[in-house]
Coordinates of C-alpha atoms in Angstrom, one line a residue:
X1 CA 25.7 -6.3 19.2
X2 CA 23.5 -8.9 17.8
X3 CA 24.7 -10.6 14.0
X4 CA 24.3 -8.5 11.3
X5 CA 21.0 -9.2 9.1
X6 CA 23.3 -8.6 6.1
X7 CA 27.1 -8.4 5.2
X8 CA 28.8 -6.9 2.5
X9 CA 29.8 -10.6 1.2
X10 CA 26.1 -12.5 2.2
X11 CA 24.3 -9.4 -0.4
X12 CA 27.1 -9.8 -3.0
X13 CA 26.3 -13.7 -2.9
X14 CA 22.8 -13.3 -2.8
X15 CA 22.3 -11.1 -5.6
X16 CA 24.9 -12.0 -7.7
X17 CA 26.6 -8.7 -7.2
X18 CA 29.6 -7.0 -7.0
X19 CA 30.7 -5.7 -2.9
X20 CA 33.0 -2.0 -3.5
X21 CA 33.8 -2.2 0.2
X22 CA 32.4 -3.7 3.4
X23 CA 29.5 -3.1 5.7
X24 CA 27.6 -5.2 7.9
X25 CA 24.3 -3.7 8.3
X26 CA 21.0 -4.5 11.1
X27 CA 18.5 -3.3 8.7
X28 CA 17.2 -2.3 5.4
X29 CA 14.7 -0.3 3.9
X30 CA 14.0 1.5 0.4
X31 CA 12.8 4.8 1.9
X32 CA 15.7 7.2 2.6
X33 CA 13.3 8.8 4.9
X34 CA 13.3 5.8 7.1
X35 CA 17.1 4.8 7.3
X36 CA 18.2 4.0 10.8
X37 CA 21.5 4.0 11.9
X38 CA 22.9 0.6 10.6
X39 CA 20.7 0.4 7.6
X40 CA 21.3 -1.1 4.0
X41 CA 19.8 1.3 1.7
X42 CA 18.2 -0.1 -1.9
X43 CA 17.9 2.4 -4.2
X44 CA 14.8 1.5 -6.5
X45 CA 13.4 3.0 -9.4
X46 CA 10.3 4.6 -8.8
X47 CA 8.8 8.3 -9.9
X48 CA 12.2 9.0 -8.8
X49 CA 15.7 7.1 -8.8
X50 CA 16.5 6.0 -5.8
X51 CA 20.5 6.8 -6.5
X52 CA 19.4 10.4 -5.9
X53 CA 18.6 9.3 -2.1
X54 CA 22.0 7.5 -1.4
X55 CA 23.8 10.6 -0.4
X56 CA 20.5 11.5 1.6
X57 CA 21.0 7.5 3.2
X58 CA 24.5 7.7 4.2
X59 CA 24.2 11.0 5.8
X60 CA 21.4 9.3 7.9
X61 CA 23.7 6.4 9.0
X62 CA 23.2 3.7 6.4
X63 CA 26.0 1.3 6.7
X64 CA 25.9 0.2 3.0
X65 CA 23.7 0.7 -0.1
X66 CA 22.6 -1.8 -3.4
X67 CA 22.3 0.1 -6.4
X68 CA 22.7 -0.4 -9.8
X69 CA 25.4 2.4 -10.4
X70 CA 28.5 3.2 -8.3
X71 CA 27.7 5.6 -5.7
X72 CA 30.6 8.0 -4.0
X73 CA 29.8 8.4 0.1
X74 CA 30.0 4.7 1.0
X75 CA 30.3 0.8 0.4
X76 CA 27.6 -0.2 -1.9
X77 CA 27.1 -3.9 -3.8
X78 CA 26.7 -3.2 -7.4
X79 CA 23.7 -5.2 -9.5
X80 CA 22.4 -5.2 -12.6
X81 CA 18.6 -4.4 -11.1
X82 CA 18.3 -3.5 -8.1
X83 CA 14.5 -4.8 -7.1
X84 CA 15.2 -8.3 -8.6
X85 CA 18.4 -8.1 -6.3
X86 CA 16.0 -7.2 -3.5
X87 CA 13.7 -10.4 -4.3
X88 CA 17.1 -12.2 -4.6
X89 CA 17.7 -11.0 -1.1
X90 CA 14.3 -12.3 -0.1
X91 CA 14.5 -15.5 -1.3
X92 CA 17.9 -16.3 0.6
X93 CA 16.9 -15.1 3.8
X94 CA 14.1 -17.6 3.2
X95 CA 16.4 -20.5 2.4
X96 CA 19.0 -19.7 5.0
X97 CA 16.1 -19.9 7.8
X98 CA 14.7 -23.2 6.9
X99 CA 13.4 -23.6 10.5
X100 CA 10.8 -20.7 9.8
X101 CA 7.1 -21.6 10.0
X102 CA 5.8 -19.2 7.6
X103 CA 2.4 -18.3 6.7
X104 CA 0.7 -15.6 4.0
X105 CA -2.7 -13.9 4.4
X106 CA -4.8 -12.2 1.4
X107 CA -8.1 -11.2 1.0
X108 CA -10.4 -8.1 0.1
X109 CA -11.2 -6.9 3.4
X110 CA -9.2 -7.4 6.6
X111 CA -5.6 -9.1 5.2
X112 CA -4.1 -6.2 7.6
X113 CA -6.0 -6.8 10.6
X114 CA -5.7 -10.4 10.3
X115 CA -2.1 -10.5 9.6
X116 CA -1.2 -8.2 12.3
X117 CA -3.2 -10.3 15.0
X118 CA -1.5 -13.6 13.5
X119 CA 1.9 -11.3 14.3
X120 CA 0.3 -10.4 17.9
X121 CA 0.3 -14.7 18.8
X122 CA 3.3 -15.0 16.7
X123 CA 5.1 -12.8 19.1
X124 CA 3.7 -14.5 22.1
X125 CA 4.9 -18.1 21.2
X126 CA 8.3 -17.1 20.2
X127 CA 10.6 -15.3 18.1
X128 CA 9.0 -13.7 15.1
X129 CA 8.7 -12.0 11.7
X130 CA 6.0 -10.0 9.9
X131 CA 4.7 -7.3 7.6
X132 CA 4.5 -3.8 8.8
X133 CA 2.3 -1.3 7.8
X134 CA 0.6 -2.8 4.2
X135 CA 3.8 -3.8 2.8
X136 CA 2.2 -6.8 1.0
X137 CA 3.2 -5.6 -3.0
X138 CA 5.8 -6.4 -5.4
X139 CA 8.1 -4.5 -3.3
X140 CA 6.7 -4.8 0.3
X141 CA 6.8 -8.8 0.1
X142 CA 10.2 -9.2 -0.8
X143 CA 11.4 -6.5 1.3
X144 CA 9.5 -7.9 4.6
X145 CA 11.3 -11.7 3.5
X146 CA 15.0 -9.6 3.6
X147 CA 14.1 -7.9 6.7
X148 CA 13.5 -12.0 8.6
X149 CA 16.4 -12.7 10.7
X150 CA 18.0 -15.8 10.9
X151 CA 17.2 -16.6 14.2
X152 CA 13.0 -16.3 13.8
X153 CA 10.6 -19.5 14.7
X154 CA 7.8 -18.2 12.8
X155 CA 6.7 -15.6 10.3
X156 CA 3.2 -14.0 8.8
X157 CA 3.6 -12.4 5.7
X158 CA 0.0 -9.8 3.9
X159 CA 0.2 -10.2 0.1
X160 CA -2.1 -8.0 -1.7
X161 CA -2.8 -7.5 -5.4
X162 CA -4.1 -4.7 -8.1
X163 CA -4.2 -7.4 -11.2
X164 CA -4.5 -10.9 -12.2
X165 CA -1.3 -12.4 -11.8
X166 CA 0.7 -10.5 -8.5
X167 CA -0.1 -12.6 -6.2
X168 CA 0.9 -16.0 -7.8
X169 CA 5.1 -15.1 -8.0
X170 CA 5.2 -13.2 -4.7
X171 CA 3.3 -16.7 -2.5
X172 CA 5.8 -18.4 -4.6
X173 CA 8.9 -16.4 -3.0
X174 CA 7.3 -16.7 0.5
X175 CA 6.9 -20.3 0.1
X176 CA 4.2 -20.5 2.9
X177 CA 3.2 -23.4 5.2
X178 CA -0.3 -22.1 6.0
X179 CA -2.2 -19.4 3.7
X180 CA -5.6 -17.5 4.5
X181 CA -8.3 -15.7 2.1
X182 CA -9.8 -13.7 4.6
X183 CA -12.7 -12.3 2.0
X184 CA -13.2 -12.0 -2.2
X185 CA -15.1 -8.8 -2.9
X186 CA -16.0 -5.8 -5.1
X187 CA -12.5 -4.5 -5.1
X188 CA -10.4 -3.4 -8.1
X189 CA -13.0 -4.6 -9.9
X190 CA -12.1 -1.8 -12.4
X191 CA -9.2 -4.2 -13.1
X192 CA -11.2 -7.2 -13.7
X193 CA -13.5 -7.2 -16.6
X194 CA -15.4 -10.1 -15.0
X195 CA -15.6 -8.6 -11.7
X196 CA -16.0 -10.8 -8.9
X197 CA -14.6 -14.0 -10.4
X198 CA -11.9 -12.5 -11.5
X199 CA -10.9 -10.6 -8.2
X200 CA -11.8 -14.3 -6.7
X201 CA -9.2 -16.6 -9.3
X202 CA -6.5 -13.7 -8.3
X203 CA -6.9 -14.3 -4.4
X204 CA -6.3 -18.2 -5.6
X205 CA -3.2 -17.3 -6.0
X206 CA -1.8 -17.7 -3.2
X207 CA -1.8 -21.5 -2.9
X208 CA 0.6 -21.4 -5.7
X209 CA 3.4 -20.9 -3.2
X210 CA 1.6 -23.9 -0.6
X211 CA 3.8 -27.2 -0.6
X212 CA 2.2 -30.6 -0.1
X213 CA 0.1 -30.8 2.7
X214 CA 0.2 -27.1 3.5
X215 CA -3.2 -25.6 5.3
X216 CA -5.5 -23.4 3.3
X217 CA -7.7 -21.0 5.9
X218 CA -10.9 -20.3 3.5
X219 CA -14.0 -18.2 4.7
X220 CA -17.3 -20.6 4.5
X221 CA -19.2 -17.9 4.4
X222 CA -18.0 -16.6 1.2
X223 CA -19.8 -16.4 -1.8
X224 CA -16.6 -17.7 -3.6
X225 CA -16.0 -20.4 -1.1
X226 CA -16.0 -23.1 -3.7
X227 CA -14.1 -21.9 -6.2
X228 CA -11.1 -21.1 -3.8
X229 CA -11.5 -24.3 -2.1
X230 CA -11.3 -26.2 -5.6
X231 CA -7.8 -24.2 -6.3
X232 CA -6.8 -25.2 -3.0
X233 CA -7.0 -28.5 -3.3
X234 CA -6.0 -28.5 -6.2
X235 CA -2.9 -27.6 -4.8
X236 CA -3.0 -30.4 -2.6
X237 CA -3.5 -28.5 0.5
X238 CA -5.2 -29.6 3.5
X239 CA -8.0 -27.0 4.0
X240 CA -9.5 -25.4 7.0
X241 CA -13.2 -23.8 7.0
X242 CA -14.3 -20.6 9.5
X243 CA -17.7 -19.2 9.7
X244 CA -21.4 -19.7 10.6
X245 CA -22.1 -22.8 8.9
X246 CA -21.7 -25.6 11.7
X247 CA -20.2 -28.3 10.0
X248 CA -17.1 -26.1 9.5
X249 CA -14.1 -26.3 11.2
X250 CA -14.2 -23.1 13.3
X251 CA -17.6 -21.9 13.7
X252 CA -18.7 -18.8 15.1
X253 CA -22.0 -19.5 17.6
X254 CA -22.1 -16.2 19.4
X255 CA -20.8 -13.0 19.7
X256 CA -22.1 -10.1 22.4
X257 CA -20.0 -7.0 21.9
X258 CA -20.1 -4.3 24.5
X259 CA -17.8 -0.8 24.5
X260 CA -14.5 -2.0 25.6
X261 CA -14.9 -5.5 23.3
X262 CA -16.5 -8.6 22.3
X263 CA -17.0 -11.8 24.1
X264 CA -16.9 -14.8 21.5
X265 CA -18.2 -18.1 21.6
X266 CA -17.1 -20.4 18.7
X267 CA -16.7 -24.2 17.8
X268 CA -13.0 -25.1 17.1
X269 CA -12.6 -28.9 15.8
X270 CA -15.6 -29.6 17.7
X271 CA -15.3 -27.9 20.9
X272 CA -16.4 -25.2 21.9
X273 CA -14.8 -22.5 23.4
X274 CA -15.4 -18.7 25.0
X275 CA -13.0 -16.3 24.9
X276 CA -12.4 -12.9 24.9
X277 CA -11.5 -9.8 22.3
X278 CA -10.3 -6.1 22.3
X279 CA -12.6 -4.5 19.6
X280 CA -16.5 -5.1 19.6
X281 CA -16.8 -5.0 15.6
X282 CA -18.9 -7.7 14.3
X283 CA -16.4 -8.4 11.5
X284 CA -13.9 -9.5 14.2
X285 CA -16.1 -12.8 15.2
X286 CA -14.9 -14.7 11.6
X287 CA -11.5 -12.5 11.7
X288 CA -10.9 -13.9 15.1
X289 CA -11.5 -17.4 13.9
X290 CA -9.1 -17.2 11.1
X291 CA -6.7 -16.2 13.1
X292 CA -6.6 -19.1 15.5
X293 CA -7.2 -21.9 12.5
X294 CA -4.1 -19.9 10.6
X295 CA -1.7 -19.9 14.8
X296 CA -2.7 -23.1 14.6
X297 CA -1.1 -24.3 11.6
X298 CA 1.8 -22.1 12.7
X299 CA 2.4 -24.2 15.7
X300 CA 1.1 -21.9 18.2
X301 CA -0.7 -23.0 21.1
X302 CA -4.3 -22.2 21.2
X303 CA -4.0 -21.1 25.1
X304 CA -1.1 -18.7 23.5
X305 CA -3.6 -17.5 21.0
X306 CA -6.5 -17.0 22.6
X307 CA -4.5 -14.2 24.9
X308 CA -3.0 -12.8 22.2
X309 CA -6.6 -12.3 20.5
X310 CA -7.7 -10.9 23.6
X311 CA -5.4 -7.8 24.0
X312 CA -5.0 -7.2 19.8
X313 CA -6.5 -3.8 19.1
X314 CA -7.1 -2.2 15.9
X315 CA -4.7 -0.6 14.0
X316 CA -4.8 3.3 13.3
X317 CA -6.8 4.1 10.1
X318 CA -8.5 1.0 11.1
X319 CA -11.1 0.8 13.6
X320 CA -8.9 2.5 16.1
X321 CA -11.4 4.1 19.0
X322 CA -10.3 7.4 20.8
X323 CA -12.5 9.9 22.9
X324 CA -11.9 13.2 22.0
X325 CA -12.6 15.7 24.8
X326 CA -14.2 19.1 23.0
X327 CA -16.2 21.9 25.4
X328 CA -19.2 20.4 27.2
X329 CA -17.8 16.9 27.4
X330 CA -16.8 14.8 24.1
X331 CA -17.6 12.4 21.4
X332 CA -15.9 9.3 20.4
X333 CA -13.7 9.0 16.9
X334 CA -14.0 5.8 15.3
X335 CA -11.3 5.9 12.8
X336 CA -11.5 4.0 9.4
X337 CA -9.9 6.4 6.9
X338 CA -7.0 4.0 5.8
X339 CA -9.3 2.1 3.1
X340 CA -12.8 0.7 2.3
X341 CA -14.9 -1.2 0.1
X342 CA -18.8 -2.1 -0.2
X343 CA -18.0 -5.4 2.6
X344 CA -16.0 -2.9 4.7
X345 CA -18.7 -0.4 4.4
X346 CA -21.6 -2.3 5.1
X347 CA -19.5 -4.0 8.4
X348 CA -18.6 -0.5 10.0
X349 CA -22.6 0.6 9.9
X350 CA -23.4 -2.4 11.4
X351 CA -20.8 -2.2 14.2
X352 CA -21.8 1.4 14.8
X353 CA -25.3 0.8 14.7
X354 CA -25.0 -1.9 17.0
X355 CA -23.6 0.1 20.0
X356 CA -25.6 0.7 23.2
X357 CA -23.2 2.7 24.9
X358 CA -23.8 6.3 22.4
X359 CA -25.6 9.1 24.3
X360 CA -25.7 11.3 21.5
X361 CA -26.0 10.7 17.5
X362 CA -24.3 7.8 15.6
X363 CA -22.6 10.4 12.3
X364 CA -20.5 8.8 9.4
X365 CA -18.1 10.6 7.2
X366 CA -17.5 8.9 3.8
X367 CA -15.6 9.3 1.1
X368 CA -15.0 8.1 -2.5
X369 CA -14.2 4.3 -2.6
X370 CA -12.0 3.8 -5.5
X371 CA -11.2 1.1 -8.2
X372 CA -15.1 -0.1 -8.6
X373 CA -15.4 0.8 -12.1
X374 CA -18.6 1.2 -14.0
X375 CA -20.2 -0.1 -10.9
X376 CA -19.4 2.9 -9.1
X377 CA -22.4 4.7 -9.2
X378 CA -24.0 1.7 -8.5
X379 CA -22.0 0.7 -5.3
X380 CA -22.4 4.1 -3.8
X381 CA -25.8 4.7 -4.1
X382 CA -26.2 1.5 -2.4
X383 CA -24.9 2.4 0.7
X384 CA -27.9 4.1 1.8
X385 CA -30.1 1.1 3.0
X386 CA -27.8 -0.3 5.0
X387 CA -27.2 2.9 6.2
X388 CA -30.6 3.1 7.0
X389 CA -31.4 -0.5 8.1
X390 CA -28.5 0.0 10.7
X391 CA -30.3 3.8 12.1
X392 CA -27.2 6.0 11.4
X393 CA -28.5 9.4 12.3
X394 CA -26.5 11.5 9.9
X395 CA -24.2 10.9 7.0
X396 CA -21.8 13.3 5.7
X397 CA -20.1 12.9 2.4
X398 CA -16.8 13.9 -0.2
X399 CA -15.9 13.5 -3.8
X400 CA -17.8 12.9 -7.0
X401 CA -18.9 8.9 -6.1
X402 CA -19.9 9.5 -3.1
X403 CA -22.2 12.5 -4.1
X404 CA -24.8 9.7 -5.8
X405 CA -25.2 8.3 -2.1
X406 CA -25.7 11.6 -0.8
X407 CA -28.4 11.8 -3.3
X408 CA -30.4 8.3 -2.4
X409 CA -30.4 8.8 1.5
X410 CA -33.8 10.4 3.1
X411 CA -33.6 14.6 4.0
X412 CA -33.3 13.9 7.0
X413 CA -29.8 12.0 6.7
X414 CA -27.8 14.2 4.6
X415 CA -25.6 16.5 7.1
X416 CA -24.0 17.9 3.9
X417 CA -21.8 16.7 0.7
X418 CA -18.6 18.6 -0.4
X419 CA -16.4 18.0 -3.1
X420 CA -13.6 16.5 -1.9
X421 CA -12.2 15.6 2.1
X422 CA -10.6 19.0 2.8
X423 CA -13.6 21.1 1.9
X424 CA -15.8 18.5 4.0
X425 CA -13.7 18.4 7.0
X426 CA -15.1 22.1 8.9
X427 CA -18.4 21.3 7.8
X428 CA -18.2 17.8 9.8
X429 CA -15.9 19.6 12.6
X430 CA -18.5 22.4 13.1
X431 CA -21.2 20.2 13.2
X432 CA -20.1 17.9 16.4
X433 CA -21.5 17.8 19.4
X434 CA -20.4 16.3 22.8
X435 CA -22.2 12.4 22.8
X436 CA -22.1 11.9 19.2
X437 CA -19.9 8.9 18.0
X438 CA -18.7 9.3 14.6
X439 CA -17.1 7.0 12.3
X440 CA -14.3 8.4 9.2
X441 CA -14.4 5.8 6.6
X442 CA -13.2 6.0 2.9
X443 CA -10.3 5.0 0.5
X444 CA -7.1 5.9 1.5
X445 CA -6.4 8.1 -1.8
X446 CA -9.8 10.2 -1.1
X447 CA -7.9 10.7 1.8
X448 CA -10.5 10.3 4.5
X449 CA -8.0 10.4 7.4
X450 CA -8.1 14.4 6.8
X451 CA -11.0 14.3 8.1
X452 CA -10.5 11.9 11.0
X453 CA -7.6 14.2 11.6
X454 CA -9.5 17.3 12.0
X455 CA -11.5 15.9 14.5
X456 CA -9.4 14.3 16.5
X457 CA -7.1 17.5 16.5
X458 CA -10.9 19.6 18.2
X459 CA -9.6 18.3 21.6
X460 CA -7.6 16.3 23.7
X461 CA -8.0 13.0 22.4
X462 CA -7.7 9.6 24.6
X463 CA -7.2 6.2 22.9
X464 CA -10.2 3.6 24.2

């Protein structure tokens, strides 16, 4: 058996806590519906208590639990709170890992996708850590910094943020050598009563965890390019420029996607290289760039890289491609239904309408984007040129926002509006035909991935 991530004793010294027996346990999670055999179980306060789970946890195999009352049914490590204990638990697996090359990614659009291909080269060059799923809040950072092993050469941690002022203490806890802001858009804008700017000073955040010297990844192409490079140096981090404009330091010079990917040409510290992706989305030319500027200040080889770029594929929710086989043939599923934003928006009608390969029609399925505010309205109806610029043949819509974009497209777009993702999903189902390609894209909690549910649940459906 491999050393135990955590000991009775190592969590009671960590946290300050008191150990009522001993365990020695290979994992640890939050959710009692997740616990795995071997498991230390933290029981938060959330909508519920998470002392009403521990039973639940040591019938599932959890070896020990942190709480913040005694618990009958196993050991357990008593502490005052029990998420500062979890931070606590972060910050030493941090410290006792000082050979760790660790490095955080933000951004409105495509932290996920970024951090999960900087995991994908991460894993290539050596032993690694990273965040699964989203896991980049208050409670996902810490947890994925508790979850490193000792043992790890190099970790990639997604910090994300609601407010002003969440992204400052967790970069802080990581204590990255290398940080990326992959984008700064309309998002949670409802939080920000400047808008923009403000959702830009929050993503600055992140170089507040940076020591001297560290590398800050910034998007040239980004309308708040200045002000996060200002922070960043500010900082004193060394920082490292992707995009179109040539004199930066990764430059994107062409990109020719075709149905199984994208073949890249870019400029990296003055040479120029060709190489090779899994997904053909436009947004995955700068995406692909930050993630070799961000391995490279991780230590990873670019050769490494490059081949770990080139079998990456998106994850479900997001961008994920699957054929679905229905009676006279089939159509393909482009599924986008974990989250979206204007940027995102805008990006997946390009991407669609840029394929070559679609026999039939090229549908969306939208539905609300949320946290925009009283720019709502405004946002939504705005979808339609793009929709129209890009020659999407028919767009079908959910929920109250989305309704106003329903409204601005031509007759001859609207394949129908409904209230909400349930009540759209048979009218998009029924109205499917073999050739079509049909992209599901929305917030997660207008819960568009009904929708890309029900249509990938009309057939067979084949991952491509």
């Amino acid at each position: 058996m491999s050393d135990p991530l955590w000991t009775a004793r190592e969590v009671a010294a960590a946290t300050g806590g008191l150990a009522d027996g001993e365990f020695s346990a290979q994992g640890i999670t939050f959710d009692s519906r997740e616990v795995q055999p071997g498991d230390l179980f933290v029981a938060l306060q959330g909508v519920r208590d998470g002392h009403e789970f521990v039973a639940g946890a040591f019938a599932a195999g959890a070896a020990g639990a942190l709480v913040s009352s005694p618990v009958p049914g196993g050991p357990f490590v008593l502490v005052a709170d029990t998420l500062q204990a979890l931070e606590a638990l972060g910050r030493d697996a941090r410290d006792r890992a000082p050979q760790v090359r660790r490095g955080a990614v933000t951004g409105s659009v495509g932290k996920t996708s970024v951090t999960q291909a900087i995991r994908a080269g991460l894993d290539l060059a050596g032993p690694a850590h990273g965040s699964v799923k989203s896991f980049n809040n208050h409670i996902g950072v810490p947890l994925t910094l508790a979850r490193m092993p000792r043992a790890v050469e190099r970790a990639i941690f997604e910090i994300g943020m609601n407010h002003a002022g969440e992204i400052g203490p967790l970069s802080r806890m990581v204590q990255p050598h290398a940080v990326c802001v992959t984008t700064v858009g309309p998002v949670h804008i409802e939080n920000f009563p400047d808008g923009e700017a403000g959702v830009a000073r929050a993503k600055a955040e992140i170089f507040e965890g940076l020591g001297p010297g560290g590398v800050a990844v910034l998007n040239g192409d980004d309308r708040w390019f200045d002000l996060l490079k200002q922070a960043a140096l500010e900082r004193g981090a060394r920082v490292a420029v992707f995009g179109s404009d040539p004199g930066g330091d990764a430059v994107l010079v062409d990109f020719r996607p075709d149905p199984e990917g994208a073949d890249v040409t870019a400029r990296i510290w003055g040479e120029e290289i060709t190489y090779r992706l899994a997904q053909p989305g436009f947004h995955w030319g700068p995406n692909s760039l930050a993630t070799l500027l961000m391995l490279e200040a991780l230590d990873v080889p670019m050769p490494t890289a490059l081949e770990a770029l080139a079998s990456f594929r998106p994850l479900a929710g997001r961008g994920a491609a699957r054929q679905v086989a229905v009676p006279g043939g089939s159509f393909l599923l482009i599924d986008e239904s974990y989250n979206a934003n204007p940027i995102s928006m805008v990006a997946g009608f390009r991407n669609l309408g840029a394929r070559r390969d679609v026999a039939g029609r090229r549908i969306v399925v939208l539905t609300d984007m949320l946290e925009l505010g009283d720019q709502s309205q405004a946002l939504h109806a705005g979808l339609a040129e793009p929709i129209i610029q890009a020659e999407i043949d028919l767009v079908f819509t959910a929920g109250k926002a989305m309704q106003f974009l329903d409204q601005a497209l031509p007759a001859e777009k609207r394949g129908g509006w409904a209230e909400d993702a349930a009540a759209l999903a048979p009218v998009v189902t029924a109205a499917v035909r073999p050739g079509d390609v049909v992209m599901v894209k929305g917030s997660n909690g207008s819960r568009a991935s009904l929708i890309a549910k029900a249509l990938a649940e009309m057939g067979a459906a084949r991952e491509v």
